[in-house]
Coordinates of C-alpha atoms in Angstrom, one line a residue:
R176 CA -15.1 -2.9 3.4
S177 CA -17.8 -2.0 1.0
L178 CA -15.4 -1.6 -1.9
N179 CA -14.2 -5.1 -1.3
R180 CA -17.7 -6.7 -0.9
R181 CA -17.7 -8.3 -4.4
R182 CA -14.1 -9.4 -4.1
G183 CA -12.9 -12.0 -1.5
A184 CA -11.0 -10.2 1.2
I185 CA -8.0 -12.3 2.4
H186 CA -8.2 -10.7 5.9
P187 CA -11.4 -9.6 7.7
T188 CA -10.1 -6.4 9.3
V189 CA -9.5 -3.2 7.5
M190 CA -6.4 -1.2 8.5
Y191 CA -7.6 2.3 9.1
S192 CA -5.6 5.4 10.2
Q193 CA -6.2 9.1 10.6
E194 CA -3.5 11.4 11.8
T195 CA -2.1 14.8 11.4
V196 CA 1.6 15.6 10.8
D197 CA 2.9 19.1 10.0
D198 CA -0.6 20.5 9.2
V199 CA -1.2 17.6 6.8
V200 CA -4.2 15.4 7.7
V201 CA -3.7 11.9 6.4
E202 CA -6.5 9.3 6.3
V203 CA -5.7 5.8 5.0
A204 CA -7.7 2.6 4.8
L205 CA -6.5 -0.7 3.2
Q206 CA -7.5 -4.3 2.8
Y207 CA -6.3 -7.0 0.5
N208 CA -8.5 -9.2 -1.6
D209 CA -7.9 -12.3 -3.8
S210 CA -7.9 -10.4 -7.1
F211 CA -4.7 -9.6 -9.0
V212 CA -5.4 -5.9 -9.5
E213 CA -4.3 -2.9 -7.4
N214 CA -7.2 -0.5 -6.7
C215 CA -5.9 2.7 -5.0
L216 CA -8.3 5.6 -4.7
S217 CA -6.6 8.9 -3.8
F218 CA -8.0 12.2 -2.8
A219 CA -6.5 15.6 -1.9
N220 CA -8.8 18.1 -0.1
V221 CA -11.7 15.8 -1.2
I222 CA -10.8 16.2 -4.9
R223 CA -10.1 12.9 -6.6
T224 CA -6.6 12.6 -7.8
G225 CA -6.8 9.9 -10.5
D226 CA -3.2 10.3 -11.5
G227 CA -1.9 10.0 -7.9
G228 CA 0.8 12.3 -6.7
S229 CA 3.1 12.7 -3.8
H230 CA 0.6 11.2 -1.3
V231 CA 0.4 8.0 -3.3
T232 CA 4.2 7.8 -3.7
G233 CA 4.6 8.1 0.0
F234 CA 2.0 5.4 0.6
R235 CA 3.6 3.0 -1.8
S236 CA 7.1 3.4 -0.5
A237 CA 6.0 2.9 3.1
L238 CA 3.9 -0.1 2.2
T239 CA 6.8 -1.8 0.3
R240 CA 9.3 -1.0 3.0
V241 CA 7.2 -2.1 6.0
L242 CA 6.0 -5.4 4.4
N243 CA 9.6 -6.3 3.4
D244 CA 10.9 -5.6 6.9
Y245 CA 8.0 -7.6 8.4
A246 CA 8.6 -10.5 6.1
R247 CA 12.3 -10.6 6.9
K248 CA 11.8 -10.2 10.6
N249 CA 9.3 -13.1 10.8
N250 CA 11.1 -15.3 8.3
L251 CA 8.2 -15.3 5.9
L252 CA 10.2 -15.0 2.6
G253 CA 11.8 -18.4 3.0
T254 CA 15.4 -19.5 3.2
G255 CA 15.8 -21.9 0.3
K256 CA 17.9 -21.1 -2.8
D257 CA 14.7 -20.7 -5.0
D258 CA 13.1 -18.3 -2.5
I259 CA 12.9 -14.6 -3.2
K260 CA 15.2 -12.1 -1.5
S261 CA 12.7 -9.2 -1.3
L262 CA 9.3 -8.2 -2.5
S263 CA 8.9 -5.5 -5.2
G264 CA 6.3 -2.7 -5.0
E265 CA 4.3 -4.4 -7.7
D266 CA 4.2 -7.6 -5.6
V267 CA 3.0 -6.0 -2.4
R268 CA 0.3 -4.0 -4.3
E269 CA -1.3 -7.0 -6.0
G270 CA -4.8 -7.4 -4.7
L271 CA -4.7 -4.2 -2.7
M272 CA -7.7 -2.1 -2.1
A273 CA -6.7 1.3 -0.6
V274 CA -8.2 4.7 -0.1
I275 CA -5.8 7.6 0.6
S276 CA -7.1 11.0 1.5
V277 CA -5.0 14.0 2.5
K278 CA -6.0 17.5 3.5
V279 CA -3.4 20.2 2.8
K280 CA -3.6 23.9 3.4
D281 CA -2.1 24.9 0.1
P282 CA -2.5 22.1 -2.4
Q283 CA -0.4 22.3 -5.6
F284 CA -2.1 20.3 -8.3
E285 CA -0.4 19.4 -11.6
G286 CA -2.4 19.7 -14.7
Q287 CA -5.6 21.4 -15.7
T288 CA -7.8 18.6 -14.3
K289 CA -6.2 18.5 -10.9
G290 CA -5.3 14.9 -11.4
R291 CA -2.0 14.8 -9.5
L292 CA -0.9 16.3 -6.2
G293 CA 2.5 17.9 -6.3
N294 CA 3.2 19.0 -2.7
P295 CA 6.5 17.4 -1.7
E296 CA 5.9 17.6 2.1
V297 CA 2.8 15.4 1.8
K298 CA 5.0 12.4 0.7
G299 CA 6.9 12.4 4.0
A300 CA 3.8 12.9 6.1
V301 CA 2.0 10.0 4.4
E302 CA 5.1 7.7 4.5
Q303 CA 5.6 8.4 8.2
I304 CA 2.0 7.8 9.2
V305 CA 1.4 4.7 7.0
G306 CA 4.7 3.2 8.1
R307 CA 4.0 3.5 11.8
Q308 CA 0.4 2.4 11.6
L309 CA 1.1 -0.5 9.3
I310 CA 3.8 -1.8 11.6
E311 CA 1.4 -1.6 14.5
Y312 CA -1.4 -3.3 12.5
L313 CA 0.8 -6.2 11.4
E314 CA 2.0 -6.7 15.0
D315 CA -1.5 -6.7 16.4
N316 CA -2.8 -9.0 13.6
P317 CA -0.1 -11.5 12.8
G318 CA -2.5 -13.8 10.9
D319 CA -3.4 -10.9 8.6
G320 CA 0.3 -10.1 8.1
A321 CA 1.1 -13.7 7.2
A322 CA -1.8 -13.8 4.6
I323 CA -0.6 -10.5 3.1
I324 CA 3.0 -11.7 2.8
N325 CA 1.9 -15.0 1.4
K326 CA -0.1 -13.3 -1.3
S327 CA 2.8 -11.0 -2.1
T328 CA 5.3 -13.9 -2.3
V329 CA 3.0 -15.8 -4.6
A330 CA 2.9 -12.7 -6.8
A331 CA 6.8 -12.5 -6.7
R332 CA 7.2 -16.1 -7.6
A333 CA 4.8 -15.7 -10.5
R334 CA 6.7 -12.7 -11.7
E335 CA 10.0 -14.6 -11.5
A336 CA 8.5 -17.6 -13.4
A337 CA 7.2 -15.3 -16.1
K338 CA 10.6 -13.6 -16.4
K339 CA 12.3 -17.0 -16.8
A340 CA 9.8 -18.1 -19.4
R341 CA 10.4 -15.0 -21.4
D342 CA 14.2 -15.5 -21.2
L343 CA 13.8 -19.0 -22.5

């Protein structure tokens, strides 16, 4: 909430989850704002991983999958011929403020500066937890879900319009 205080949050509640799967402690918080920039802070064993890694990959794939499923299930993508078929990862991350923290027994960092986490088992744990918790959050907060999908569809339409303009 404090990271979004200078940006206009599009939904008041912050989705927060902390769970342990296969000795991997995953803690995630996310909230959307009205900016156009993704801001994702990631940590592994309290070390900032500025280049991301397997935990960020798991988070992004779960986010994209769940939001697409939710939008289709609730008919939020539209049914007209100009409407979009599905949201891309870039679309669903526009305006996202997220903090991802994992605690792993034997972290495998890539690079000298420990900027990227390389543990493959972390991706599955993060994807599983974020997927389950995000589905629950969207079902408990349908207004927030509609606002998130609306922001993502606007981003998708803008991306499509920019592509058409480049092609012309």
